[in-house]
Short mmCIF file of C-alpha atoms in Angstrom, two decimals:
data_model
loop_
_atom_site.label_atom_id
_atom_site.label_comp_id
_atom_site.label_asym_id
_atom_site.label_seq_id
_atom_site.Cartn_x
_atom_site.Cartn_y
_atom_site.Cartn_z
CA MET A 1 -0.04 -0.02 0.00
CA GLU A 2 1.40 3.40 -0.99
CA GLU A 3 1.81 5.80 1.86
CA LYS A 4 -0.15 9.06 1.68
CA LYS A 5 1.66 12.16 0.54
CA ASN A 6 2.50 14.69 3.22
CA LEU A 7 1.59 18.12 1.86
CA LEU A 8 4.09 20.71 3.02
CA THR A 9 4.68 24.39 2.33
CA TYR A 10 8.19 25.38 1.58
CA ALA A 11 8.46 26.99 5.10
CA GLY A 12 7.19 23.71 6.66
CA LEU A 13 9.78 21.75 4.70
CA LYS A 14 12.65 23.98 5.80
CA SER A 15 11.41 23.85 9.44
CA LEU A 16 11.38 20.05 9.47
CA GLU A 17 14.79 19.84 7.77
CA GLU A 18 16.25 22.23 10.37
CA GLU A 19 14.65 20.25 13.26
CA LEU A 20 16.02 16.96 11.82
CA HIS A 21 19.49 18.46 11.44
CA ASP A 22 19.40 19.76 15.06
CA LEU A 23 18.24 16.40 16.44
CA LYS A 24 20.91 14.46 14.53
CA VAL A 25 23.81 16.82 15.07
CA VAL A 26 23.16 18.53 18.41
CA LYS A 27 20.64 16.60 20.49
CA ARG A 28 22.15 13.13 19.79
CA LYS A 29 25.62 14.44 21.07
CA GLU A 30 23.99 16.05 24.11
CA VAL A 31 22.14 12.85 25.20
CA ALA A 32 25.13 10.67 24.47
CA GLY A 33 27.13 12.84 26.85
CA LYS A 34 24.36 12.55 29.49
CA ILE A 35 24.35 8.73 29.15
CA LYS A 36 28.24 8.59 29.39
CA GLU A 37 28.08 10.87 32.49
CA ALA A 38 25.42 8.72 34.16
CA ARG A 39 27.26 5.46 33.38
CA GLU A 40 30.34 6.86 35.15
CA GLN A 41 28.25 7.23 38.31
CA GLY A 42 28.28 3.45 38.69
CA ASP A 43 25.24 1.15 39.37
CA LEU A 44 22.84 1.58 36.52
CA SER A 45 19.98 -0.29 38.14
CA GLU A 46 19.11 2.65 40.43
CA ASN A 47 20.45 5.47 38.31
CA ALA A 48 17.67 7.96 37.59
CA GLU A 49 19.90 10.16 35.41
CA TYR A 50 20.74 7.16 33.23
CA ASP A 51 17.07 6.22 32.87
CA ALA A 52 16.09 9.82 32.03
CA ALA A 53 18.90 10.06 29.45
CA LYS A 54 17.90 6.73 27.85
CA ASP A 55 14.25 7.95 27.71
CA GLU A 56 15.40 11.18 26.05
CA GLN A 57 17.47 9.22 23.59
CA ARG A 58 14.45 7.07 22.71
CA ASP A 59 12.32 10.18 22.17
CA ILE A 60 14.93 11.81 19.93
CA GLU A 61 15.28 8.70 17.81
CA ALA A 62 11.52 8.35 17.51
CA ARG A 63 11.20 11.99 16.38
CA ILE A 64 14.01 11.56 13.84
CA GLU A 65 12.28 8.55 12.38
CA GLN A 66 8.95 10.43 12.28
CA ILE A 67 10.51 13.42 10.47
CA GLU A 68 12.39 11.22 8.05
CA LYS A 69 9.10 9.44 7.22
CA ILE A 70 7.27 12.76 6.66
CA LEU A 71 10.08 14.06 4.42
CA LYS A 72 10.26 10.80 2.45
CA ASN A 73 6.62 11.23 1.39
CA ALA A 74 6.61 15.03 1.24
CA GLU A 75 5.00 16.82 -1.58
CA VAL A 76 5.95 20.53 -1.49
CA ILE A 77 3.32 23.08 -2.40
CA VAL A 78 4.88 25.95 -4.34
CA GLU A 79 3.00 28.87 -2.84
CA ASP A 80 3.78 31.15 -5.87
CA GLU A 81 1.85 28.68 -8.05
CA VAL A 82 -1.18 28.37 -5.83
CA ASP A 83 -4.39 29.28 -7.61
CA LEU A 84 -5.95 32.24 -5.65
CA ASP A 85 -9.37 31.81 -7.27
CA LYS A 86 -10.26 29.09 -4.74
CA ILE A 87 -8.92 27.92 -1.40
CA SER A 88 -6.20 25.23 -1.43
CA VAL A 89 -3.15 24.19 0.59
CA GLY A 90 -0.74 27.07 0.76
CA CYS A 91 -3.37 29.80 0.92
CA ALA A 92 -3.95 32.35 3.64
CA VAL A 93 -7.67 32.88 4.14
CA LYS A 94 -9.78 35.48 5.88
CA VAL A 95 -13.22 34.34 6.84
CA TYR A 96 -16.14 35.85 8.69
CA ASP A 97 -17.59 33.72 11.60
CA ALA A 98 -21.28 34.50 11.60
CA GLU A 99 -21.92 33.12 15.13
CA PHE A 100 -19.18 35.10 16.94
CA GLU A 101 -19.38 38.09 14.46
CA GLU A 102 -15.63 38.15 13.98
CA GLU A 103 -13.04 37.81 11.24
CA LEU A 104 -10.58 34.94 11.44
CA ASP A 105 -7.31 34.33 9.56
CA PHE A 106 -6.17 30.84 8.67
CA LYS A 107 -3.32 29.45 6.72
CA ILE A 108 -4.22 26.13 5.05
CA VAL A 109 -1.33 23.64 5.40
CA GLY A 110 -0.73 19.88 5.30
CA SER A 111 -1.51 17.92 8.41
CA SER A 112 2.15 17.63 9.51
CA GLU A 113 2.43 21.42 9.70
CA ALA A 114 -0.81 22.24 11.41
CA ASN A 115 -0.61 24.50 14.54
CA SER A 116 -3.85 26.03 15.66
CA LEU A 117 -1.99 28.51 17.97
CA GLN A 118 -0.33 29.95 14.84
CA GLY A 119 -3.52 29.93 12.80
CA LYS A 120 -2.17 27.00 10.66
CA ILE A 121 -5.08 24.57 10.05
CA SER A 122 -4.75 21.26 8.31
CA ASN A 123 -6.39 20.52 4.96
CA GLU A 124 -7.64 17.38 6.67
CA SER A 125 -9.31 19.13 9.65
CA PRO A 126 -13.02 19.70 9.54
CA VAL A 127 -12.53 23.49 8.95
CA GLY A 128 -9.79 22.84 6.41
CA LYS A 129 -11.92 20.27 4.46
CA ALA A 130 -14.88 22.60 4.41
CA LEU A 131 -12.77 25.55 3.13
CA ILE A 132 -10.83 23.69 0.41
CA GLY A 133 -12.28 24.59 -3.00
CA ALA A 134 -14.36 27.57 -1.69
CA LYS A 135 -14.15 30.95 -3.41
CA VAL A 136 -14.35 34.54 -2.11
CA GLY A 137 -18.03 35.20 -1.20
CA ASP A 138 -18.81 31.53 -0.61
CA GLU A 139 -20.39 30.44 2.68
CA VAL A 140 -19.23 27.15 4.08
CA VAL A 141 -20.69 25.05 6.95
CA VAL A 142 -18.41 23.08 9.22
CA GLU A 143 -20.06 20.31 11.14
CA THR A 144 -18.65 19.98 14.65
CA GLN A 145 -19.63 18.13 17.81
CA ALA A 146 -20.78 21.51 19.19
CA GLY A 147 -23.02 22.13 16.19
CA ASP A 148 -22.61 23.70 12.76
CA MET A 149 -20.26 26.64 12.26
CA LYS A 150 -20.75 28.99 9.30
CA TYR A 151 -17.96 30.94 7.69
CA LYS A 152 -18.06 33.35 4.78
CA VAL A 153 -14.87 33.50 2.72
CA LEU A 154 -13.75 37.17 2.56
CA GLU A 155 -10.20 36.92 1.14
CA ILE A 156 -7.79 34.42 -0.35
CA GLN A 157 -4.04 35.26 -0.48
CA ARG A 158 -0.74 33.68 -0.82
CA SER A 159 0.62 32.70 2.52
CA ILE A 160 3.74 34.51 3.44
#
């Protein structure tokens, strides 16, 4: 079975590449030093520092594996080539939330880049799915557990 493509913006790709480099070059050395230091303290059976360092090493290796898997199946969205007639991955969108009477800004990104605190929503999220393909002036309805949310698309721009 072919793995699904991970849609990434160029900024998202660069960010993952930098994190991977940092994990491999800096974090691995740091944790190896912590393990060496803890080993020198003697008995490993009751050595909390050793256990913590080994846990950290396991977490680093798992994250490296996760990033490598994302990058292996990455499909980079060239934001300069994004069609601004309708919403797609790589767009920045301004919508009007009818219920709360406020304007919201979203950047539509692939699932591996999503970060709601930064306004980056996944194309696979309920809001992202509802917005994909919509045009300026369209109203979209997002079904949530708390009920339907209605958004009117006000603007579509290239994300910066």
